[in-house]
mmCIF file of C-alpha atoms and ligand atoms in Angstrom:
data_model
loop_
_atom_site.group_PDB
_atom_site.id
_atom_site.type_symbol
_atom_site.label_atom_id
_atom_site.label_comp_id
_atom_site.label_asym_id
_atom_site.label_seq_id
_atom_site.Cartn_x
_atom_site.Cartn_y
_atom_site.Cartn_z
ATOM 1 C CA UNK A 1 34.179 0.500 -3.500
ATOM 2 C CA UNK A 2 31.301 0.496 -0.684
ATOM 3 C CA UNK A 3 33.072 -0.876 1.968
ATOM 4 C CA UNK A 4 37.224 -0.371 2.462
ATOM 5 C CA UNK A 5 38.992 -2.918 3.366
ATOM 6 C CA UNK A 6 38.920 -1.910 7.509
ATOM 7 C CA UNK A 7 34.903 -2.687 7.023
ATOM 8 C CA UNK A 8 33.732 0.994 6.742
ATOM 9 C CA UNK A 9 31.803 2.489 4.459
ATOM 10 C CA UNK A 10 33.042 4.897 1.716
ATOM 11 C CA UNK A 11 31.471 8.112 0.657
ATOM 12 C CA UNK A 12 30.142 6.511 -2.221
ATOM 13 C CA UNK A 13 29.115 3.135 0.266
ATOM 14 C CA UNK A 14 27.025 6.145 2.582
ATOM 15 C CA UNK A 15 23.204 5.616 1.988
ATOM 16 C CA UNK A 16 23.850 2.980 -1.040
ATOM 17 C CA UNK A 17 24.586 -0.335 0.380
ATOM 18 C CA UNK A 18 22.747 -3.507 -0.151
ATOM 19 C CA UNK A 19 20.363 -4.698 2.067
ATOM 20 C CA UNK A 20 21.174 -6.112 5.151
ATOM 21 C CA UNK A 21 19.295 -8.874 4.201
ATOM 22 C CA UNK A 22 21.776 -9.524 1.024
ATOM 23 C CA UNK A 23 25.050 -8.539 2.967
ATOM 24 C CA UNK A 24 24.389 -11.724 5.431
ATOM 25 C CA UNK A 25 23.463 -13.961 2.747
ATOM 26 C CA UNK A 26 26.640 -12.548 1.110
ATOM 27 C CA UNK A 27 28.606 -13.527 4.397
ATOM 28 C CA UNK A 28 27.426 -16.757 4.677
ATOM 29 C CA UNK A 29 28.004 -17.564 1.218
ATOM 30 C CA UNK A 30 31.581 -16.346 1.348
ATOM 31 C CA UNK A 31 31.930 -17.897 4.621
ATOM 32 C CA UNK A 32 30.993 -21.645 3.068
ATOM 33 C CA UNK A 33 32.929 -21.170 -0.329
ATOM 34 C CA UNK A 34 36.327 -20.269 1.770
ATOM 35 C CA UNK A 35 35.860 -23.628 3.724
ATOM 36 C CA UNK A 36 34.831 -25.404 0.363
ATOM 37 C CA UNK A 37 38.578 -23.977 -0.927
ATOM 38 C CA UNK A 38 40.006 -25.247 2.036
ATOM 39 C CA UNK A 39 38.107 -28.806 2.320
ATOM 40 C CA UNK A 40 39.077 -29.032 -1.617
ATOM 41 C CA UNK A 41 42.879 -28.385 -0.769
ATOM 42 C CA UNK A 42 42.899 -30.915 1.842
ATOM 43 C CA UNK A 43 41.561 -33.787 -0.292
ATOM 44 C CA UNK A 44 44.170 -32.595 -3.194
ATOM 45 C CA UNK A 45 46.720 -33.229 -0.347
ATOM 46 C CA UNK A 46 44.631 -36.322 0.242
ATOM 47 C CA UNK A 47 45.398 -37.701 -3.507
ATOM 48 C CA UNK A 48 41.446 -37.747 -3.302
ATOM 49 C CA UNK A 49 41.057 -34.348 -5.782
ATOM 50 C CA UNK A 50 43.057 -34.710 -8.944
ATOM 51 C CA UNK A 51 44.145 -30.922 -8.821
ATOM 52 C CA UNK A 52 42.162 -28.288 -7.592
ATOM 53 C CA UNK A 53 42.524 -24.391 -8.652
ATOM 54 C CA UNK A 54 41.473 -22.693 -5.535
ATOM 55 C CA UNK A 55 39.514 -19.246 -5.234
ATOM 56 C CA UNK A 56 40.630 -19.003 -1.604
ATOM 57 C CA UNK A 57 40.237 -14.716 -1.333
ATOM 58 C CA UNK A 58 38.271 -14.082 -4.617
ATOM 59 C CA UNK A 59 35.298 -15.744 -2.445
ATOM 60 C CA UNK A 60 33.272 -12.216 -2.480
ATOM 61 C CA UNK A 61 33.605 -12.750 -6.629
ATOM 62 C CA UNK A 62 32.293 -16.149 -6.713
ATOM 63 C CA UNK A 63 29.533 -15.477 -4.204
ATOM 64 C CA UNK A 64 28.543 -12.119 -6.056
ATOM 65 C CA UNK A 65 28.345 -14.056 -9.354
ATOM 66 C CA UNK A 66 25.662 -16.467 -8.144
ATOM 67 C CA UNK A 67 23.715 -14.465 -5.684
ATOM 68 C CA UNK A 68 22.617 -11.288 -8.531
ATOM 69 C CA UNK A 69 21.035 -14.101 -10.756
ATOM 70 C CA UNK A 70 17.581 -15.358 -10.682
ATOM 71 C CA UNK A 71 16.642 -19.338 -10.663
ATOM 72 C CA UNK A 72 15.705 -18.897 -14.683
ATOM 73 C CA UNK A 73 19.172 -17.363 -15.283
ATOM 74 C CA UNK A 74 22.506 -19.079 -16.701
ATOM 75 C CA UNK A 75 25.958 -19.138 -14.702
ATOM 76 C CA UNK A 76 29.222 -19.930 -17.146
ATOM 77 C CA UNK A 77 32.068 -21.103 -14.827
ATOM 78 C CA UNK A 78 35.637 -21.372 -15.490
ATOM 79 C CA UNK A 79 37.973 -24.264 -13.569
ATOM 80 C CA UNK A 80 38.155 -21.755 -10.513
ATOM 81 C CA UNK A 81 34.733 -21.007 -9.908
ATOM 82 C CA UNK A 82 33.531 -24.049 -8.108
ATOM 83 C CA UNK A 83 32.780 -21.968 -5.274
ATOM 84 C CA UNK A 84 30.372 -19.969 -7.749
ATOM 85 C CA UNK A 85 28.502 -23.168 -8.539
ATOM 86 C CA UNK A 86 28.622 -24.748 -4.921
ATOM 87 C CA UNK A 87 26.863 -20.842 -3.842
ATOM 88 C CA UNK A 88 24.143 -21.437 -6.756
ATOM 89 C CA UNK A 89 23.144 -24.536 -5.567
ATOM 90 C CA UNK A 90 25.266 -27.243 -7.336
ATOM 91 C CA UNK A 91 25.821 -30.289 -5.318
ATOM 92 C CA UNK A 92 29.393 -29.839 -3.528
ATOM 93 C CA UNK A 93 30.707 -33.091 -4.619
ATOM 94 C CA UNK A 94 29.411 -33.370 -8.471
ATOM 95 C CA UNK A 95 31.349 -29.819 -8.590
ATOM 96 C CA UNK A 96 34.604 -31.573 -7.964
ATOM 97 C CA UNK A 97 33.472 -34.469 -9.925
ATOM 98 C CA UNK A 98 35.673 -32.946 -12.842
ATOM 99 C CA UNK A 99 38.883 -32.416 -10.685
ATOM 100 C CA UNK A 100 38.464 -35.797 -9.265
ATOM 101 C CA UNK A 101 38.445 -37.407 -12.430
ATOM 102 C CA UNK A 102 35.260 -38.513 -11.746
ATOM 103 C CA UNK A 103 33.073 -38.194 -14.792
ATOM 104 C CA UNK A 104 32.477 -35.711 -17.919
ATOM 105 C CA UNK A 105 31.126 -32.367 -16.592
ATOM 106 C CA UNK A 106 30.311 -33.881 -13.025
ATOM 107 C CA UNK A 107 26.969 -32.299 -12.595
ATOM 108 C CA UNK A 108 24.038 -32.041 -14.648
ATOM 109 C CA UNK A 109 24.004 -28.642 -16.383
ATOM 110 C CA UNK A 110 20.912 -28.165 -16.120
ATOM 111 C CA UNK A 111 19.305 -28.859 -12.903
ATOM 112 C CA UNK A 112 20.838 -25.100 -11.739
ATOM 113 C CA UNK A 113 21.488 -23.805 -15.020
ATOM 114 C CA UNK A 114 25.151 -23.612 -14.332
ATOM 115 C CA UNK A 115 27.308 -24.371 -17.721
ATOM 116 C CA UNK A 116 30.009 -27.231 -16.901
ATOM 117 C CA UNK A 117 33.413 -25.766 -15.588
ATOM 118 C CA UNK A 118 35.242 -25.031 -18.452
ATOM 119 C CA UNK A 119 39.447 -25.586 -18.612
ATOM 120 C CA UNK A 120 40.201 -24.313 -22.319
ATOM 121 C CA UNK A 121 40.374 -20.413 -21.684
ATOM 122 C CA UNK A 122 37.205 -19.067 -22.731
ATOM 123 C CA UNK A 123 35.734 -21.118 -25.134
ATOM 124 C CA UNK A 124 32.840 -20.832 -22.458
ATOM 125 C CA UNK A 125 32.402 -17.360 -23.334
ATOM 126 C CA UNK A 126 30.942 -17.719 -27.184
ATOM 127 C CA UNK A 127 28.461 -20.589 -25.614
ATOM 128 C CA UNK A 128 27.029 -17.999 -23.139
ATOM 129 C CA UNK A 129 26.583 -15.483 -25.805
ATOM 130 C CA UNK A 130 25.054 -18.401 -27.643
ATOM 131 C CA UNK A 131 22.764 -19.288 -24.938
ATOM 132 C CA UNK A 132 22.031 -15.685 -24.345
ATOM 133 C CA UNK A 133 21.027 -15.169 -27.821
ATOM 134 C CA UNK A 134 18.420 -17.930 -27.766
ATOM 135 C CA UNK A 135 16.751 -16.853 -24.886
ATOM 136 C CA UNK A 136 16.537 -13.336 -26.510
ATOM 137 C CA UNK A 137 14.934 -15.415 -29.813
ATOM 138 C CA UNK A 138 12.534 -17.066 -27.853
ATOM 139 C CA UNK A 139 11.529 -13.970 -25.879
ATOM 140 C CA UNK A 140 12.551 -15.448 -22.184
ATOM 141 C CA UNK A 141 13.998 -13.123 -20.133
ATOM 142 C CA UNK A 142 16.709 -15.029 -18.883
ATOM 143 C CA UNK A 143 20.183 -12.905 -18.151
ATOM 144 C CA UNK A 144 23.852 -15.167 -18.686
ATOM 145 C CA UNK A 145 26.929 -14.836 -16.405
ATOM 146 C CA UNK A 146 29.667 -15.349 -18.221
ATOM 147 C CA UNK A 147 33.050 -15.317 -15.805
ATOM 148 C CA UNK A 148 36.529 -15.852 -16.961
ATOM 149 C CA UNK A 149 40.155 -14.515 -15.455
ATOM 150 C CA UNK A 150 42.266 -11.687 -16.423
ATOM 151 C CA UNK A 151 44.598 -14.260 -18.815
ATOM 152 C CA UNK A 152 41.307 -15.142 -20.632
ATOM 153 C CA UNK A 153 40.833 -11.955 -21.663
ATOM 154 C CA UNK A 154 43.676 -11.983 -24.402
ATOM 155 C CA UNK A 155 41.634 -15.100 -25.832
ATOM 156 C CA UNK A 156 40.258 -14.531 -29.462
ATOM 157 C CA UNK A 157 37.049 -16.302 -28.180
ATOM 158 C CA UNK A 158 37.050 -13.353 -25.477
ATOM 159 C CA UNK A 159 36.400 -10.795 -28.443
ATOM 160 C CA UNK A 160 34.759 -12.627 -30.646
ATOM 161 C CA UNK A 161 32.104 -13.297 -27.710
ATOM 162 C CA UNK A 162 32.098 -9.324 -26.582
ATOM 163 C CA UNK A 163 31.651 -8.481 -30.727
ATOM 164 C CA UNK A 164 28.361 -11.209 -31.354
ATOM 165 C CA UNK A 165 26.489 -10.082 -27.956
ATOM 166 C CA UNK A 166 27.313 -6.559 -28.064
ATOM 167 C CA UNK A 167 25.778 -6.757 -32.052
ATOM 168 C CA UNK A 168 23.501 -9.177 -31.347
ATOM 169 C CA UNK A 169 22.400 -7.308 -27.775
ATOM 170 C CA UNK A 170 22.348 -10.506 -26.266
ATOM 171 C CA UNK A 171 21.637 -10.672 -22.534
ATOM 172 C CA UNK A 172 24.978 -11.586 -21.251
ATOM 173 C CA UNK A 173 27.213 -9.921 -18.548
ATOM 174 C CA UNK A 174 30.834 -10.978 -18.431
ATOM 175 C CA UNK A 175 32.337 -11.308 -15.097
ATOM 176 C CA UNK A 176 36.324 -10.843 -15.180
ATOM 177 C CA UNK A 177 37.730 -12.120 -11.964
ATOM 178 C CA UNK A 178 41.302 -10.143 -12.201
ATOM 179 C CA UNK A 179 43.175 -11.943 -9.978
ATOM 180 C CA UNK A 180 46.385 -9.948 -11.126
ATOM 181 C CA UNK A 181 47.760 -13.357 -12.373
ATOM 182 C CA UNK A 182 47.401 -16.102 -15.274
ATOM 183 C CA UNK A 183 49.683 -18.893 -13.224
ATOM 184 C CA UNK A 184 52.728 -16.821 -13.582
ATOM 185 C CA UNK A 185 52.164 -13.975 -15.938
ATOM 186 C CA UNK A 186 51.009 -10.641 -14.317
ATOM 187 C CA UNK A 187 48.965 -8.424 -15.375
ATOM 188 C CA UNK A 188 51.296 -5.848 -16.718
ATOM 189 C CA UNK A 189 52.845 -8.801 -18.573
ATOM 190 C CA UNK A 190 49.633 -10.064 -20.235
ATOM 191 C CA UNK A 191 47.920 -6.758 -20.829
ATOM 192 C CA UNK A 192 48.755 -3.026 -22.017
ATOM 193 C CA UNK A 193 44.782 -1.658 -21.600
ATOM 194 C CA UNK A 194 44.728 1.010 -19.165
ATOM 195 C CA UNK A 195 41.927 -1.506 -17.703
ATOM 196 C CA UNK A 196 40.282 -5.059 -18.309
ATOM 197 C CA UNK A 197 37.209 -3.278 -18.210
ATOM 198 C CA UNK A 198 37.887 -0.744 -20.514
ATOM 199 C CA UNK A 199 38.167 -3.812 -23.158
ATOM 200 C CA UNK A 200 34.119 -3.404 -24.200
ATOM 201 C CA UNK A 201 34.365 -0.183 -25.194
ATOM 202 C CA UNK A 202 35.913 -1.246 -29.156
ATOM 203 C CA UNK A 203 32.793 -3.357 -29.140
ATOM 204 C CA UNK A 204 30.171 -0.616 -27.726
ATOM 205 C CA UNK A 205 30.110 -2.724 -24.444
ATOM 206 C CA UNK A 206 30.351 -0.849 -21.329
ATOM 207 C CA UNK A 207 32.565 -1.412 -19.171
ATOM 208 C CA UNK A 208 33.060 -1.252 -15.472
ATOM 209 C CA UNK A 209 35.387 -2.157 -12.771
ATOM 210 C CA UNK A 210 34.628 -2.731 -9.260
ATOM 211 C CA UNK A 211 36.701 -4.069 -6.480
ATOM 212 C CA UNK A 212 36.747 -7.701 -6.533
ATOM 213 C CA UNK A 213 37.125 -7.856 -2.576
ATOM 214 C CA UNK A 214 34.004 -5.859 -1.735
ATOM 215 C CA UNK A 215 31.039 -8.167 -1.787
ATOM 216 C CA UNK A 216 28.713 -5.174 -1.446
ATOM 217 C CA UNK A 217 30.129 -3.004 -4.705
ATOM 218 C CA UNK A 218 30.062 -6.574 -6.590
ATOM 219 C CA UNK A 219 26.496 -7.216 -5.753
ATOM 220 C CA UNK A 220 25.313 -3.691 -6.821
ATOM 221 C CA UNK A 221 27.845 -3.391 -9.533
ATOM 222 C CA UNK A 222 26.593 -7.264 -11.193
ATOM 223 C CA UNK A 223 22.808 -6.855 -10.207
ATOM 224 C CA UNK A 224 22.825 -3.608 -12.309
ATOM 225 C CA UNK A 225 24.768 -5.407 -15.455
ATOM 226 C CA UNK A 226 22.028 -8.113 -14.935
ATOM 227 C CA UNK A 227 18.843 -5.709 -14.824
ATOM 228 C CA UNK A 228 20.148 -4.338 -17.971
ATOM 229 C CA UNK A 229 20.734 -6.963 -19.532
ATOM 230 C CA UNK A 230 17.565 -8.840 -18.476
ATOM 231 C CA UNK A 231 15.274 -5.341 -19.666
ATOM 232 C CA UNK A 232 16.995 -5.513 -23.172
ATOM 233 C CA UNK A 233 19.503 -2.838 -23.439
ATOM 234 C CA UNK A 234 22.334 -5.598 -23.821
ATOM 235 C CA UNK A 235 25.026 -6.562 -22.526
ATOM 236 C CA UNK A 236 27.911 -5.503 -19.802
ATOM 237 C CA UNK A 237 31.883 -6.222 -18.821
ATOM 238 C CA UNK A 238 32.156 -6.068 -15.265
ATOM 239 C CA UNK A 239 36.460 -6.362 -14.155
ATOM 240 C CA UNK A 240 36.203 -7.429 -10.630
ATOM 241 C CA UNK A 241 39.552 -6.697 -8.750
ATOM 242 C CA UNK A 242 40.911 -9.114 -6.675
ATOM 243 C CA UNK A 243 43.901 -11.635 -5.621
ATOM 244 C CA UNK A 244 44.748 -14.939 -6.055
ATOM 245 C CA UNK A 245 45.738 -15.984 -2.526
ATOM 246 C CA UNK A 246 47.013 -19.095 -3.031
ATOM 247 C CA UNK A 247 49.270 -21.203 -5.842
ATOM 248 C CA UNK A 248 47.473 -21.532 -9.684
ATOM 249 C CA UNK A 249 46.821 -25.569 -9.002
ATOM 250 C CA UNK A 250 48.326 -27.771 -6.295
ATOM 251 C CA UNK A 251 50.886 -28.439 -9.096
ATOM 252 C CA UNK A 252 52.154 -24.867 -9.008
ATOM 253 C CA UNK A 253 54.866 -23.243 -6.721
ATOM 254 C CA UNK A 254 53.819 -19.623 -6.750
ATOM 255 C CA UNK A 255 57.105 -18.405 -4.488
ATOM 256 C CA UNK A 256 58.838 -18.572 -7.763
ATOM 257 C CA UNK A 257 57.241 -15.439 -9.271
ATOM 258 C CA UNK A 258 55.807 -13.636 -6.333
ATOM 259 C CA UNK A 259 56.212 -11.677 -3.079
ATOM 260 C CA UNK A 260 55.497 -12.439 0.111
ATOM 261 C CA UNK A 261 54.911 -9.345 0.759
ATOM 262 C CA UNK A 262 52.465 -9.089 -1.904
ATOM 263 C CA UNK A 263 50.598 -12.128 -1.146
ATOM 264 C CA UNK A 264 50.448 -10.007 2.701
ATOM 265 C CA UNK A 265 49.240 -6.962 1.313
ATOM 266 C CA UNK A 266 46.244 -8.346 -0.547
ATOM 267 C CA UNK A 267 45.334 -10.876 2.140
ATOM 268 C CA UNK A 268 45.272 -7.799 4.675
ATOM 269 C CA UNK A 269 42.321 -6.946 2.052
ATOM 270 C CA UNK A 270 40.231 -10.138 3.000
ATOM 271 C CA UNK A 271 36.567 -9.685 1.457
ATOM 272 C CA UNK A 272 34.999 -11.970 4.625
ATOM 273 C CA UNK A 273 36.596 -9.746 7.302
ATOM 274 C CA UNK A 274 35.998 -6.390 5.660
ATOM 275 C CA UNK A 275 31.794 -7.578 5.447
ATOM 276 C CA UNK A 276 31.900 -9.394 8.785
ATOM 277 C CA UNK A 277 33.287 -6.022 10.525
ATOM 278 C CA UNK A 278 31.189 -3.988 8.899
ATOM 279 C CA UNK A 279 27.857 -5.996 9.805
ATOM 280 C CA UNK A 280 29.218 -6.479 13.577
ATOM 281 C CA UNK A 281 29.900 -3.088 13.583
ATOM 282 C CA UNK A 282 26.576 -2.107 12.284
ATOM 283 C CA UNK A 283 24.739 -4.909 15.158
ATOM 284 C CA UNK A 284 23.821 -7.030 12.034
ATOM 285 C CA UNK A 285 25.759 -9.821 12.932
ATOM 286 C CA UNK A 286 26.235 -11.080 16.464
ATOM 287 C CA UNK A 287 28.072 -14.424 17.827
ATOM 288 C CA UNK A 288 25.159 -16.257 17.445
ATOM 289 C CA UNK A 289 24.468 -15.921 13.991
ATOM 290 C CA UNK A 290 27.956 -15.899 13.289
ATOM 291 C CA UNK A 291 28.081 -19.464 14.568
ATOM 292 C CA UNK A 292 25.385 -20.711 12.205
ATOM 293 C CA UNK A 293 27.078 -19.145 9.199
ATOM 294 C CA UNK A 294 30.585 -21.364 10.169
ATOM 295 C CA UNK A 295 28.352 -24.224 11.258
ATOM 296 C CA UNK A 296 26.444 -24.376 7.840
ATOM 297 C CA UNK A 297 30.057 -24.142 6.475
ATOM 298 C CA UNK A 298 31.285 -27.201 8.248
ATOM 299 C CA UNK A 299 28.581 -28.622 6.674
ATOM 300 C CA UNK A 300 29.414 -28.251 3.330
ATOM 301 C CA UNK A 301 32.806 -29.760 3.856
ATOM 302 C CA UNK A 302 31.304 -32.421 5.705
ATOM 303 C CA UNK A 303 29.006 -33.308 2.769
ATOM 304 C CA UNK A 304 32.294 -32.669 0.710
ATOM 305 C CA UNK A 305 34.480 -35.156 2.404
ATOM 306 C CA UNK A 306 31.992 -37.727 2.570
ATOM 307 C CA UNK A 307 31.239 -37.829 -1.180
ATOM 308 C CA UNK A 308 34.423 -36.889 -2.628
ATOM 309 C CA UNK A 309 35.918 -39.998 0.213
ATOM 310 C CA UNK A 310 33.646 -42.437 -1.185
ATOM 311 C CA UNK A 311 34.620 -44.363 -3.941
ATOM 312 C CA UNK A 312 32.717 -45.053 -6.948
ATOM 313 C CA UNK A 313 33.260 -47.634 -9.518
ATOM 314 C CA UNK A 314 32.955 -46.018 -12.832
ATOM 315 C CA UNK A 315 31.416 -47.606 -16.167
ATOM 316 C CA UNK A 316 33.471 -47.673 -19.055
ATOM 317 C CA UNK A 317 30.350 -47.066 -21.285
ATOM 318 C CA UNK A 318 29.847 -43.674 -19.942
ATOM 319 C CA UNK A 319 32.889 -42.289 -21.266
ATOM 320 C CA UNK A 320 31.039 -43.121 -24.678
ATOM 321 C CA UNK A 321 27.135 -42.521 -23.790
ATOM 322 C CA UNK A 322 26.414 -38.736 -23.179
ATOM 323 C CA UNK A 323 28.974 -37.664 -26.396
ATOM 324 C CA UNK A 324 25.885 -37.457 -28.940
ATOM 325 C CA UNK A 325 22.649 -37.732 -28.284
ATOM 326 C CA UNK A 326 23.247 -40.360 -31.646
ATOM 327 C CA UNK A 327 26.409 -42.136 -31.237
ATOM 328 C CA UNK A 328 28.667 -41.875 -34.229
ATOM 329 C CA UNK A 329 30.418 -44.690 -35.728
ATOM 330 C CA UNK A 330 33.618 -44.121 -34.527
ATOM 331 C CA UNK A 331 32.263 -44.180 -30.942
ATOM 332 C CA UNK A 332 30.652 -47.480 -31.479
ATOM 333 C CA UNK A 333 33.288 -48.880 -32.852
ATOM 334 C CA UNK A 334 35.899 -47.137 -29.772
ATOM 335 C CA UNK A 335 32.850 -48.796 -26.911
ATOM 336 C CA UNK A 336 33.617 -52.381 -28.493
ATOM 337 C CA UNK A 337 37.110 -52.134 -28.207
ATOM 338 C CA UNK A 338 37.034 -50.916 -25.132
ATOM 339 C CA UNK A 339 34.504 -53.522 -23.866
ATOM 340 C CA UNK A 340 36.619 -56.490 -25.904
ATOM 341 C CA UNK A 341 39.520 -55.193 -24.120
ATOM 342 C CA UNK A 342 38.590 -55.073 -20.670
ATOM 343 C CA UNK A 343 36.662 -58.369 -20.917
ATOM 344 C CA UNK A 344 39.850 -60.506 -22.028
ATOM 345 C CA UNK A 345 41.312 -58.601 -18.875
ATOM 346 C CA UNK A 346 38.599 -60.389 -16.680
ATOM 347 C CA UNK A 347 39.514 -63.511 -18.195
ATOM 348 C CA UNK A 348 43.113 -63.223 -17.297
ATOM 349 C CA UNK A 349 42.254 -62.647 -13.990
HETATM 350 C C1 LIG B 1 43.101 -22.059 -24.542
HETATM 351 C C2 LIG B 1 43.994 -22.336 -23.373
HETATM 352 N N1 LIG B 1 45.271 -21.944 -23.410
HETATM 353 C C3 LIG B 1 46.083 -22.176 -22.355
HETATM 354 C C4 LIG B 1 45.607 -22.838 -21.246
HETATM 355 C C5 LIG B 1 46.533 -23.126 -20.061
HETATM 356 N N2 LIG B 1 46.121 -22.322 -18.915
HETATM 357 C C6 LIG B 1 45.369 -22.849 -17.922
HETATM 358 S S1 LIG B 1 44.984 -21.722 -16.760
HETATM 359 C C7 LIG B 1 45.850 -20.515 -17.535
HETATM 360 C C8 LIG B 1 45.907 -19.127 -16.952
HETATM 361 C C9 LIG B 1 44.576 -18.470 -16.947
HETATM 362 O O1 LIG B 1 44.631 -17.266 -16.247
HETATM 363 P P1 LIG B 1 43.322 -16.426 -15.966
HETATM 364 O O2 LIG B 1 42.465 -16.348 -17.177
HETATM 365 O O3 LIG B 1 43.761 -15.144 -15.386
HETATM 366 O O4 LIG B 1 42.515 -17.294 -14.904
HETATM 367 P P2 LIG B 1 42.929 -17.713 -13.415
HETATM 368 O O5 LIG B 1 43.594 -19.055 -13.515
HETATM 369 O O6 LIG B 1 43.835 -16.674 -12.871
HETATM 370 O O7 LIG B 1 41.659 -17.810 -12.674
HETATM 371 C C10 LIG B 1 46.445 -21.006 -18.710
HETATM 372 C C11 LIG B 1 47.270 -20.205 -19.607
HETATM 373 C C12 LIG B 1 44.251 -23.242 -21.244
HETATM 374 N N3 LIG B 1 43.683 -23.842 -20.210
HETATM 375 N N4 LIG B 1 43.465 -22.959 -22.323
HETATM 376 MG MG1 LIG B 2 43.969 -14.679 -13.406
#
């Protein structure tokens, strides 16, 4: 921890924060993903988002993830970390293209190398490694963030990922977001290791945890795991401690297997307030700027509303098109049943 949670710095924050430079792009960031989570629970109330798995209080996490890497680099998103890929430079509305039903991954992958949001727990994991691997082969020096949630970490995909790159010294930092729950299970329920973190260590993987809250420990805690990575010396699990604010989904009632008391005690530990007191306190941030930051914010939602508002008539054909880059047989055959079906539809209109 740099910063604790009242916005001052701890011994270990004295003389070693991130620039100032960083912490306000940090604020900012956080400031835009927490009205993204809020814009994106509206429209689920809306019926405009199908279901939407908020990160409302693990924004320092998200914004962290995409602010240590560099343009080259590779971001591996789970479901929740549409934030992440809004704060690397995704479009706002392809994000939520998947959660609206929308359209396959929503956004092209590659226009800010950011893998598409993946649902089944950590089968994104092995692909980073995969991707990490290759760039190692082909002598890039491009670093992968690989995130996933405390619950993922009991996948076998999870180890089998930590086991190839930590053999294989591919350049790949996993990014646990513990947000002490997997919908209902808690941690002690899901996990006996004395930490998330200390899960690299059977693989030679080190491990580190950092608190998940604390944009300023994230940034120096991930932008080491990525300069390590990225010189060769392979790769890192980072266990970023933090809280899941609000419900799983929409479709979840999360009074039915926690506190409100607890829910209290970690939103008293609010990652934008603890940065924004610390920079006001510090004459980093004034009203002024402050304004800007929520401005750009409404912004975002703006642009968020507006797409995600507009409706868009889908073509069947797409569902078939970007499967194979050769379509197989089957898929041929599954487009002209689909296209006989819907046209003797038209006619009996
Ligand atoms: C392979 C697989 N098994 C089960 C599920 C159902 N499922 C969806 S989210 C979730 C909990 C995941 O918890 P965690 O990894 O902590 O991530 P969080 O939702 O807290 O961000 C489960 C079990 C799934 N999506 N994929
Ligand atoms: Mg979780």
């Amino acid at each position: 921890m740099l910063l604790d949670p009242d916005g001052r710095p701890t011994a270990a924050g004295k003389g070693s924060l991130p620039d100032a430079e960083a912490l306000l792009r940090g604020l900012a960031g956080m400031i835009a993903a927490r009205r993204f989570n809020e814009q994106a629970g509206v429209l689920v109330r809306q019926g405009r988002l199908a279901v939407y798995p908020s990160s409302y209080g693990q924004e320092a996490c998200q914004v962290a993830a995409a602010q240590v890497l560099a343009d080259g680099d590779w971001l591996f998103p789970t479901y929740r970390d549409t934030a992440a890929a809004v704060a690397r430079g995704v479009d706002p509305v392809e994000v939520l293209g998947l959660l609206k039903g929308d359209w396959h991954s929503g956004y092209d992958p590659y226009e800010r190398n950011v893998a598409p949001l993946t649902t089944p727990l950590a089968t994104q994991l092995p692909h980073a490694v995969g991707v990490a691997h290759a760039a190692r082969l082909r002598g890039t020096r491009t670093v992968v963030l690989a995130m996933c949630g405390d619950g993922a970490t009991s996948e076998g995909d999870f180890h089998e990922a930590l086991n190839f790159a930590a053999v294989f010294r591919a350049p790949v930092v996993f990014f646990v977001q513990n947000n002490q729950y997997a919908i209902s299970v808690p941690l002690a329920r899901q996990s006996a290791a004395p930490s998330l973190a200390h899960k690299g260590v059977g693989y030679g993987i080190p491990g580190e945890h950092v608190d998940g809250n604390d944009l300023a420990a994230l940034l120096d805690v991930l932008s080491r795991a990525v300069d390590r990575a990225r010189t060769g010396a392979g790769p890192q699990l980072v266990e970023g401690r933090t809280y899941r604010i609000q419900a799983h989904t929409n479709a979840d009632d999360a009074t039915r297997y926690r506190s409100d008391d607890e829910v209290t005690e970690w939103a008293a530990k609010d990652p934008i307030a603890r940065l924004e007191t610390y920079l006001r306190a510090e004459g980093i941030l004034d009203d002024t700027r402050a304004a800007a930051f929520a401005g750009a914010a409404e912004e975002v939602a703006h642009r968020t509303r507006d797409g995600i508002n507009r409706d868009v008539e889908p073509n069947p054909d797409d569902l078939f098109r970007f499967v194979y880059a050769e379509p197989t047989p089957q898929l041929v055959e599954q487009l002209a049943m689909v296209r006989d079906e819907l046209s003797r539809e038209e006619g009996h209109r």
